[in-house]
Amino acid sequence: MFYTRTTCRLCDSPDVSIAFKMPSMPPVDNYRLPGDAEIVLPAFPMDLYMCQACGHAQLLDVVDPDILFGNYIYTSSSSPDLDEHFGKYVEVVLRFLNQPKALKVLDVGSNDGLLLGKFKAFGHSVLGVDASEAVAKIARNHGIETHVGYLNKATAAQVTAKYGKFDLVTANNVFSHADNLQEFARAVETLMTDNATFVFEVSYLKDLVDKSVIDYVYHEHLCHHSIKPLKQFLELCGLKLVNVDRVATKGGSIRCYAVKKSSPAAELPVVQAMITEELETGLYDLANFKKLAKQVEQIKAELHLICKDVIQRQGQIALYGAAATATVLNYMLDINQYGSLIIDDNPVRQQRLSPGFMLPVLPASALLEHHVKTVIISAWRFADLIVERNKEFLDQGGVFVIPFPAIRIIKK
Ligand SMILES: [Zn+2]
């Protein structure tokens, strides 16, 4: 079900050191309906390592992707944020490419075709590649041709034989998910015409460290990219990194533009500027991660005192947020044991049970129904929105505890 690799995913160096220790967890997005056959999955290790040769931050424990992605049910279109994000994405990328002709666009990890639909609306021809037959079917129903499979050498050969090469290949977040990233990048290279551009968006290690977005470390995110190792890695795979945009998604991401090594397109100054900044701010210094671990330990100790006191006085605590990152935070701070239920505003998540601890996920109305007085906001990045939405809970004497990046108590 999982294996542990011993070398860096990008440069093959065996010189990898632990950067941040995480507790083992079951797949963190495994929120299932009661009675589901896969409701109980084992816990897998998910420590974060850093390659001492190239600087790439990564997980070495690789869970079988069929367990993590085989049956996923969430579609891009169900996220209103993503719809807007992709709208801007298409505008920015087309402006960068600055080509008046209709392009052939391939999106890897195309999900229900939300992004490709936007390229199509501009008159470009599109093809999706996605591992899930279920979402591919939805995409096809929306008129987005989709090839089912993980991107590897064989898939790339099948796709080029049937559809030819592409002017633009996009991959959003999936470039953090592939274990065999060298094969993935080389497969992308074979799918590209000589003047093609490969655009991929991934979360940025520097934002993870600077903004303490440590709950973004989980099994699915095998790679936590930064520019220095990426540039070297892409060259190894026949590609050249020419531009990087910083974007706000996922707590801080980078949108990278690469061309074939043989392309005359030149690297823009931003690439070297970002590498210089990474080095000057000590991004590749393990001390940064030690500091983060200390911060987590302090919060954990303080939070446990609060929880024990609340349980003694009120008998129950609710946790707010039924998402992958919330699961990571609950495990990392070891607070599942205090929770009696989880609140989430997304109806798709409600009535499900949380991974591992099987806490029921209920709508916010359950807070008043169950006479909950204290709520820990596991989805801390959305704390302001959650507090705003639950004024009635505060009016009735409820208390919100925001655990991260430092404990804050919100009450009336
Ligand atoms: Zn490396």
GROMACS .gro file of C-alpha atoms and ligand atoms in nm:
model
  413
    1MET     CA    1   0.000   0.000   0.000
    2PHE     CA    2   0.300   0.229   0.038
    3TYR     CA    3   0.674   0.222  -0.006
    4THR     CA    4   0.957   0.440   0.122
    5ARG     CA    5   1.203   0.575  -0.129
    6THR     CA    6   1.562   0.640  -0.027
    7THR     CA    7   1.668   0.900  -0.284
    8CYS     CA    8   1.565   1.251  -0.382
    9ARG     CA    9   1.273   1.255  -0.624
   10LEU     CA   10   1.434   1.527  -0.834
   11CYS     CA   11   1.808   1.459  -0.841
   12ASP     CA   12   1.840   1.096  -0.718
   13SER     CA   13   2.082   1.192  -0.440
   14PRO     CA   14   2.069   0.958  -0.137
   15ASP     CA   15   2.161   1.255   0.086
   16VAL     CA   16   1.813   1.337   0.220
   17SER     CA   17   1.756   1.467   0.576
   18ILE     CA   18   1.439   1.487   0.780
   19ALA     CA   19   1.304   1.843   0.790
   20PHE     CA   20   0.974   1.808   0.978
   21LYS     CA   21   0.835   1.507   1.163
   22MET     CA   22   0.463   1.442   1.121
   23PRO     CA   23   0.253   1.181   1.298
   24SER     CA   24   0.138   0.892   1.076
   25MET     CA   25  -0.216   0.943   0.948
   26PRO     CA   26  -0.469   0.765   0.730
   27PRO     CA   27  -0.525   0.938   0.393
   28VAL     CA   28  -0.630   1.281   0.516
   29ASP     CA   29  -0.909   1.345   0.268
   30ASN     CA   30  -1.079   1.011   0.334
   31TYR     CA   31  -1.409   1.153   0.458
   32ARG     CA   32  -1.655   0.870   0.391
   33LEU     CA   33  -2.021   0.795   0.440
   34PRO     CA   34  -2.101   0.545   0.717
   35GLY     CA   35  -2.091   0.190   0.579
   36ASP     CA   36  -1.844   0.274   0.298
   37ALA     CA   37  -1.609  -0.020   0.235
   38GLU     CA   38  -1.300   0.204   0.243
   39ILE     CA   39  -1.392   0.398   0.553
   40VAL     CA   40  -1.111   0.239   0.754
   41LEU     CA   41  -0.770   0.283   0.597
   42PRO     CA   42  -0.434   0.232   0.771
   43ALA     CA   43  -0.218   0.522   0.886
   44PHE     CA   44   0.085   0.593   0.668
   45PRO     CA   45   0.399   0.790   0.760
   46MET     CA   46   0.428   1.140   0.611
   47ASP     CA   47   0.745   1.305   0.735
   48LEU     CA   48   0.891   1.590   0.530
   49TYR     CA   49   1.249   1.552   0.406
   50MET     CA   50   1.492   1.787   0.233
   51CYS     CA   51   1.753   1.683  -0.020
   52GLN     CA   52   2.093   1.809   0.089
   53ALA     CA   53   2.220   1.800  -0.269
   54CYS     CA   54   1.953   2.001  -0.457
   55GLY     CA   55   1.733   2.140  -0.176
   56HIS     CA   56   1.407   1.975  -0.283
   57ALA     CA   57   1.158   1.929   0.004
   58GLN     CA   58   0.960   1.608  -0.030
   59LEU     CA   59   0.784   1.312   0.126
   60LEU     CA   60   0.969   0.984   0.086
   61ASP     CA   61   0.678   0.763   0.195
   62VAL     CA   62   0.468   0.708  -0.114
   63VAL     CA   63   0.112   0.582  -0.069
   64ASP     CA   64  -0.039   0.390  -0.361
   65PRO     CA   65  -0.210   0.660  -0.573
   66ASP     CA   66  -0.513   0.435  -0.625
   67ILE     CA   67  -0.576   0.462  -0.249
   68LEU     CA   68  -0.536   0.840  -0.251
   69PHE     CA   69  -0.699   0.931  -0.581
   70GLY     CA   70  -0.880   0.622  -0.710
   71ASN     CA   71  -1.230   0.721  -0.602
   72TYR     CA   72  -1.212   1.091  -0.547
   73ILE     CA   73  -1.545   1.258  -0.570
   74TYR     CA   74  -1.468   1.628  -0.566
   75THR     CA   75  -1.484   1.814  -0.892
   76SER     CA   76  -1.311   2.140  -0.982
   77SER     CA   77  -1.644   2.297  -1.068
   78SER     CA   78  -1.771   2.249  -0.713
   79SER     CA   79  -1.518   2.510  -0.599
   80PRO     CA   80  -1.628   2.867  -0.683
   81ASP     CA   81  -1.277   2.996  -0.598
   82LEU     CA   82  -1.123   2.766  -0.855
   83ASP     CA   83  -1.363   2.884  -1.125
   84GLU     CA   84  -1.248   3.242  -1.075
   85HIS     CA   85  -0.884   3.137  -1.038
   86PHE     CA   86  -0.886   2.947  -1.367
   87GLY     CA   87  -1.058   3.238  -1.540
   88LYS     CA   88  -0.766   3.467  -1.451
   89TYR     CA   89  -0.516   3.187  -1.514
   90VAL     CA   90  -0.624   3.148  -1.876
   91GLU     CA   91  -0.601   3.525  -1.936
   92VAL     CA   92  -0.252   3.550  -1.783
   93VAL     CA   93  -0.114   3.244  -1.963
   94LEU     CA   94  -0.254   3.348  -2.302
   95ARG     CA   95  -0.110   3.697  -2.255
   96PHE     CA   96   0.232   3.548  -2.172
   97LEU     CA   97   0.226   3.317  -2.475
   98ASN     CA   98   0.115   3.609  -2.694
   99GLN     CA   99   0.032   3.390  -2.994
  100PRO     CA  100  -0.254   3.496  -3.221
  101LYS     CA  101  -0.321   3.144  -3.356
  102ALA     CA  102  -0.552   2.881  -3.210
  103LEU     CA  103  -0.348   2.657  -2.979
  104LYS     CA  104  -0.362   2.288  -2.902
  105VAL     CA  105  -0.386   2.269  -2.524
  106LEU     CA  106  -0.335   1.960  -2.307
  107ASP     CA  107  -0.420   1.971  -1.937
  108VAL     CA  108  -0.280   1.700  -1.710
  109GLY     CA  109  -0.502   1.628  -1.410
  110SER     CA  110  -0.786   1.793  -1.599
  111ASN     CA  111  -1.057   1.685  -1.353
  112ASP     CA  112  -1.402   1.782  -1.485
  113GLY     CA  113  -1.252   2.006  -1.754
  114LEU     CA  114  -1.313   2.339  -1.580
  115LEU     CA  115  -0.980   2.491  -1.695
  116LEU     CA  116  -0.995   2.345  -2.046
  117GLY     CA  117  -1.348   2.475  -2.092
  118LYS     CA  118  -1.208   2.827  -2.048
  119PHE     CA  119  -0.935   2.772  -2.309
  120LYS     CA  120  -1.197   2.625  -2.541
  121ALA     CA  121  -1.413   2.935  -2.499
  122PHE     CA  122  -1.121   3.135  -2.650
  123GLY     CA  123  -1.125   2.909  -2.957
  124HIS     CA  124  -0.838   2.676  -2.865
  125SER     CA  125  -0.860   2.299  -2.910
  126VAL     CA  126  -0.827   2.104  -2.588
  127LEU     CA  127  -0.759   1.758  -2.447
  128GLY     CA  128  -0.763   1.647  -2.085
  129VAL     CA  129  -0.571   1.367  -1.916
  130ASP     CA  130  -0.703   1.246  -1.582
  131ALA     CA  131  -0.666   0.928  -1.377
  132SER     CA  132  -1.030   0.920  -1.271
  133GLU     CA  133  -1.285   0.772  -1.512
  134ALA     CA  134  -1.564   0.927  -1.304
  135VAL     CA  135  -1.450   1.288  -1.354
  136ALA     CA  136  -1.344   1.218  -1.715
  137LYS     CA  137  -1.704   1.122  -1.784
  138ILE     CA  138  -1.828   1.452  -1.641
  139ALA     CA  139  -1.571   1.638  -1.855
  140ARG     CA  140  -1.682   1.455  -2.171
  141ASN     CA  141  -2.042   1.544  -2.094
  142HIS     CA  142  -1.926   1.908  -2.095
  143GLY     CA  143  -1.766   1.855  -2.436
  144ILE     CA  144  -1.407   1.820  -2.308
  145GLU     CA  145  -1.236   1.518  -2.467
  146THR     CA  146  -1.047   1.336  -2.189
  147HIS     CA  147  -0.795   1.052  -2.192
  148VAL     CA  148  -0.804   0.841  -1.874
  149GLY     CA  149  -0.469   0.754  -1.717
  150TYR     CA  150  -0.176   0.878  -1.508
  151LEU     CA  151   0.074   1.075  -1.713
  152ASN     CA  152   0.377   0.857  -1.783
  153LYS     CA  153   0.581   0.749  -2.083
  154ALA     CA  154   0.316   0.504  -2.206
  155THR     CA  155   0.028   0.752  -2.169
  156ALA     CA  156   0.229   1.021  -2.351
  157ALA     CA  157   0.299   0.779  -2.637
  158GLN     CA  158  -0.071   0.687  -2.665
  159VAL     CA  159  -0.177   1.051  -2.657
  160THR     CA  160   0.076   1.170  -2.919
  161ALA     CA  161  -0.009   0.876  -3.147
  162LYS     CA  162  -0.375   0.969  -3.137
  163TYR     CA  163  -0.371   1.349  -3.104
  164GLY     CA  164  -0.021   1.467  -3.206
  165LYS     CA  165   0.181   1.722  -3.006
  166PHE     CA  166   0.060   2.028  -2.817
  167ASP     CA  167   0.145   2.400  -2.811
  168LEU     CA  168   0.061   2.432  -2.444
  169VAL     CA  169   0.070   2.170  -2.171
  170THR     CA  170  -0.072   2.265  -1.833
  171ALA     CA  171  -0.058   2.078  -1.501
  172ASN     CA  172  -0.196   2.232  -1.187
  173ASN     CA  173  -0.103   2.085  -0.851
  174VAL     CA  174  -0.057   1.740  -1.008
  175PHE     CA  175   0.312   1.825  -1.052
  176SER     CA  176   0.340   1.784  -0.675
  177HIS     CA  177   0.159   1.450  -0.676
  178ALA     CA  178   0.367   1.227  -0.902
  179ASP     CA  179   0.627   1.003  -0.740
  180ASN     CA  180   0.814   0.941  -1.062
  181LEU     CA  181   0.841   1.308  -1.145
  182GLN     CA  182   1.131   1.254  -1.384
  183GLU     CA  183   0.916   1.028  -1.601
  184PHE     CA  184   0.629   1.277  -1.570
  185ALA     CA  185   0.841   1.574  -1.684
  186ARG     CA  186   1.001   1.377  -1.966
  187ALA     CA  187   0.654   1.263  -2.077
  188VAL     CA  188   0.543   1.628  -2.085
  189GLU     CA  189   0.850   1.713  -2.295
  190THR     CA  190   0.754   1.449  -2.554
  191LEU     CA  191   0.401   1.593  -2.572
  192MET     CA  192   0.530   1.941  -2.659
  193THR     CA  193   0.587   2.090  -3.005
  194ASP     CA  194   0.929   2.259  -3.045
  195ASN     CA  195   0.787   2.600  -2.951
  196ALA     CA  196   0.546   2.476  -2.686
  197THR     CA  197   0.523   2.599  -2.328
  198PHE     CA  198   0.465   2.386  -2.021
  199VAL     CA  199   0.284   2.575  -1.744
  200PHE     CA  200   0.242   2.417  -1.404
  201GLU     CA  201   0.121   2.550  -1.075
  202VAL     CA  202   0.240   2.408  -0.744
  203SER     CA  203   0.244   2.524  -0.385
  204TYR     CA  204   0.564   2.711  -0.298
  205LEU     CA  205   0.793   2.587  -0.023
  206LYS     CA  206   0.888   2.943   0.071
  207ASP     CA  207   0.524   3.028   0.142
  208LEU     CA  208   0.484   2.704   0.336
  209VAL     CA  209   0.771   2.807   0.563
  210ASP     CA  210   0.701   3.183   0.580
  211LYS     CA  211   0.327   3.144   0.643
  212SER     CA  212   0.349   2.825   0.854
  213VAL     CA  213   0.124   2.640   0.608
  214ILE     CA  214   0.262   2.314   0.746
  215ASP     CA  215  -0.081   2.144   0.730
  216TYR     CA  216  -0.034   2.143   0.355
  217VAL     CA  217   0.216   1.860   0.404
  218TYR     CA  218   0.027   1.534   0.344
  219HIS     CA  219   0.051   1.208   0.149
  220GLU     CA  220  -0.086   1.350  -0.176
  221HIS     CA  221   0.171   1.632  -0.180
  222LEU     CA  222   0.489   1.439  -0.242
  223CYS     CA  223   0.679   1.748  -0.358
  224HIS     CA  224   0.705   2.092  -0.199
  225HIS     CA  225   0.870   2.281  -0.479
  226SER     CA  226   1.106   2.575  -0.480
  227ILE     CA  227   1.286   2.739  -0.769
  228LYS     CA  228   1.648   2.634  -0.713
  229PRO     CA  229   1.592   2.256  -0.731
  230LEU     CA  230   1.315   2.290  -0.991
  231LYS     CA  231   1.533   2.476  -1.241
  232GLN     CA  232   1.803   2.209  -1.217
  233PHE     CA  233   1.547   1.928  -1.237
  234LEU     CA  234   1.372   2.064  -1.546
  235GLU     CA  235   1.708   2.090  -1.725
  236LEU     CA  236   1.771   1.724  -1.644
  237CYS     CA  237   1.439   1.645  -1.817
  238GLY     CA  238   1.508   1.846  -2.134
  239LEU     CA  239   1.320   2.159  -2.025
  240LYS     CA  240   1.415   2.516  -1.939
  241LEU     CA  241   1.243   2.725  -1.672
  242VAL     CA  242   1.185   3.071  -1.821
  243ASN     CA  243   0.932   3.246  -1.599
  244VAL     CA  244   0.761   3.222  -1.260
  245ASP     CA  245   0.450   3.400  -1.129
  246ARG     CA  246   0.364   3.397  -0.760
  247VAL     CA  247  -0.004   3.326  -0.696
  248ALA     CA  248  -0.212   3.321  -0.379
  249THR     CA  249  -0.374   2.976  -0.412
  250LYS     CA  250  -0.315   2.699  -0.156
  251GLY     CA  251  -0.158   2.936   0.095
  252GLY     CA  252   0.098   3.050  -0.166
  253SER     CA  253   0.189   2.893  -0.499
  254ILE     CA  254   0.416   2.939  -0.797
  255ARG     CA  255   0.310   2.922  -1.160
  256CYS     CA  256   0.612   2.805  -1.358
  257TYR     CA  257   0.664   2.837  -1.733
  258ALA     CA  258   0.906   2.600  -1.904
  259VAL     CA  259   1.005   2.552  -2.267
  260LYS     CA  260   1.209   2.287  -2.445
  261LYS     CA  261   1.582   2.318  -2.382
  262SER     CA  262   1.633   2.378  -2.755
  263SER     CA  263   1.387   2.671  -2.758
  264PRO     CA  264   1.536   3.018  -2.818
  265ALA     CA  265   1.313   3.162  -2.542
  266ALA     CA  266   1.531   3.319  -2.272
  267GLU     CA  267   1.504   3.284  -1.896
  268LEU     CA  268   1.349   3.597  -1.745
  269PRO     CA  269   1.534   3.770  -1.457
  270VAL     CA  270   1.262   3.666  -1.208
  271VAL     CA  271   1.397   3.309  -1.201
  272GLN     CA  272   1.742   3.404  -1.073
  273ALA     CA  273   1.596   3.672  -0.846
  274MET     CA  274   1.377   3.414  -0.673
  275ILE     CA  275   1.667   3.170  -0.632
  276THR     CA  276   1.877   3.446  -0.477
  277GLU     CA  277   1.593   3.530  -0.238
  278GLU     CA  278   1.552   3.162  -0.143
  279LEU     CA  279   1.922   3.135  -0.061
  280GLU     CA  280   1.944   3.467   0.122
  281THR     CA  281   1.646   3.386   0.345
  282GLY     CA  282   1.784   3.043   0.437
  283LEU     CA  283   1.507   2.839   0.274
  284TYR     CA  284   1.741   2.540   0.246
  285ASP     CA  285   1.852   2.567   0.607
  286LEU     CA  286   1.690   2.296   0.823
  287ALA     CA  287   1.686   2.544   1.116
  288ASN     CA  288   1.375   2.701   0.959
  289PHE     CA  289   1.188   2.375   0.999
  290LYS     CA  290   1.314   2.324   1.353
  291LYS     CA  291   1.166   2.665   1.437
  292LEU     CA  292   0.835   2.559   1.286
  293ALA     CA  293   0.839   2.233   1.485
  294LYS     CA  294   0.898   2.430   1.804
  295GLN     CA  295   0.606   2.660   1.721
  296VAL     CA  296   0.381   2.355   1.670
  297GLU     CA  297   0.493   2.197   1.999
  298GLN     CA  298   0.419   2.516   2.193
  299ILE     CA  299   0.073   2.551   2.040
  300LYS     CA  300   0.001   2.185   2.105
  301ALA     CA  301   0.092   2.211   2.474
  302GLU     CA  302  -0.118   2.525   2.524
  303LEU     CA  303  -0.412   2.385   2.328
  304HIS     CA  304  -0.420   2.063   2.530
  305LEU     CA  305  -0.450   2.262   2.852
  306ILE     CA  306  -0.743   2.454   2.701
  307CYS     CA  307  -0.911   2.135   2.574
  308LYS     CA  308  -0.879   1.949   2.904
  309ASP     CA  309  -1.031   2.244   3.086
  310VAL     CA  310  -1.321   2.276   2.839
  311ILE     CA  311  -1.396   1.903   2.845
  312GLN     CA  312  -1.404   1.912   3.224
  313ARG     CA  313  -1.638   2.213   3.233
  314GLN     CA  314  -1.852   2.163   2.919
  315GLY     CA  315  -1.811   1.797   2.829
  316GLN     CA  316  -1.758   1.851   2.455
  317ILE     CA  317  -1.565   2.036   2.185
  318ALA     CA  318  -1.643   2.070   1.815
  319LEU     CA  319  -1.378   2.101   1.545
  320TYR     CA  320  -1.450   2.325   1.245
  321GLY     CA  321  -1.343   2.214   0.897
  322ALA     CA  322  -1.368   1.874   0.726
  323ALA     CA  323  -1.088   1.903   0.474
  324ALA     CA  324  -0.749   1.744   0.413
  325THR     CA  325  -0.556   2.028   0.580
  326ALA     CA  326  -0.792   2.021   0.880
  327THR     CA  327  -0.723   1.648   0.925
  328VAL     CA  328  -0.349   1.719   0.919
  329LEU     CA  329  -0.383   1.994   1.179
  330ASN     CA  330  -0.602   1.780   1.407
  331TYR     CA  331  -0.349   1.497   1.397
  332MET     CA  332  -0.046   1.724   1.423
  333LEU     CA  333  -0.188   1.895   1.733
  334ASP     CA  334  -0.338   1.565   1.853
  335ILE     CA  335  -0.681   1.718   1.918
  336ASN     CA  336  -0.906   1.455   1.753
  337GLN     CA  337  -0.932   1.294   2.097
  338TYR     CA  338  -1.116   1.600   2.233
  339GLY     CA  339  -1.358   1.643   1.942
  340SER     CA  340  -1.708   1.500   1.954
  341LEU     CA  341  -1.813   1.632   1.613
  342ILE     CA  342  -1.682   1.825   1.314
  343ILE     CA  343  -1.861   2.117   1.152
  344ASP     CA  344  -1.835   2.191   0.781
  345ASP     CA  345  -2.037   2.428   0.563
  346ASN     CA  346  -1.997   2.219   0.247
  347PRO     CA  347  -2.302   1.989   0.208
  348VAL     CA  348  -2.084   1.735   0.019
  349ARG     CA  349  -1.880   1.686   0.336
  350GLN     CA  350  -2.173   1.667   0.576
  351GLN     CA  351  -2.297   1.332   0.711
  352ARG     CA  352  -1.953   1.181   0.643
  353LEU     CA  353  -1.709   1.054   0.905
  354SER     CA  354  -1.359   1.191   0.954
  355PRO     CA  355  -1.051   0.981   0.867
  356GLY     CA  356  -0.923   0.770   1.155
  357PHE     CA  357  -1.133   0.908   1.440
  358MET     CA  358  -1.470   0.874   1.263
  359LEU     CA  359  -1.604   1.201   1.400
  360PRO     CA  360  -1.938   1.288   1.234
  361VAL     CA  361  -1.936   1.592   1.002
  362LEU     CA  362  -2.240   1.813   1.056
  363PRO     CA  363  -2.363   2.157   0.942
  364ALA     CA  364  -2.309   2.462   1.165
  365SER     CA  365  -2.669   2.437   1.290
  366ALA     CA  366  -2.551   2.136   1.495
  367LEU     CA  367  -2.357   2.369   1.727
  368LEU     CA  368  -2.676   2.505   1.880
  369GLU     CA  369  -2.863   2.172   1.855
  370HIS     CA  370  -2.588   1.989   2.042
  371HIS     CA  371  -2.532   2.277   2.287
  372VAL     CA  372  -2.166   2.304   2.189
  373LYS     CA  373  -1.996   2.596   2.363
  374THR     CA  374  -1.639   2.568   2.234
  375VAL     CA  375  -1.521   2.522   1.877
  376ILE     CA  376  -1.162   2.480   1.759
  377ILE     CA  377  -1.124   2.610   1.404
  378SER     CA  378  -0.905   2.346   1.239
  379ALA     CA  379  -0.952   2.527   0.906
  380TRP     CA  380  -0.758   2.821   1.054
  381ARG     CA  381  -0.693   2.995   0.723
  382PHE     CA  382  -1.069   3.050   0.694
  383ALA     CA  383  -1.114   3.153   1.057
  384ASP     CA  384  -1.237   3.507   0.985
  385LEU     CA  385  -1.500   3.381   0.744
  386ILE     CA  386  -1.613   3.107   0.983
  387VAL     CA  387  -1.643   3.349   1.275
  388GLU     CA  388  -1.835   3.593   1.056
  389ARG     CA  389  -2.079   3.319   0.950
  390ASN     CA  390  -2.144   3.204   1.306
  391LYS     CA  391  -2.239   3.525   1.487
  392GLU     CA  392  -2.540   3.357   1.646
  393PHE     CA  393  -2.312   3.099   1.809
  394LEU     CA  394  -2.103   3.381   1.958
  395ASP     CA  395  -2.417   3.572   2.062
  396GLN     CA  396  -2.528   3.268   2.260
  397GLY     CA  397  -2.202   3.255   2.452
  398GLY     CA  398  -2.003   3.030   2.218
  399VAL     CA  399  -1.624   3.050   2.201
  400PHE     CA  400  -1.398   2.998   1.899
  401VAL     CA  401  -1.041   2.885   1.947
  402ILE     CA  402  -0.818   2.954   1.645
  403PRO     CA  403  -0.517   2.727   1.697
  404PHE     CA  404  -0.278   2.840   1.427
  405PRO     CA  405  -0.033   3.006   1.358
  406ALA     CA  406  -0.078   3.120   1.722
  407ILE     CA  407  -0.367   3.052   1.958
  408ARG     CA  408  -0.643   3.315   1.950
  409ILE     CA  409  -0.969   3.303   2.145
  410ILE     CA  410  -1.277   3.470   1.995
  411LYS     CA  411  -1.580   3.535   2.214
  412LYS     CA  412  -1.837   3.805   2.270
  413ZN      ZN  413   1.779   1.640  -0.476
   0.00000   0.00000   0.00000
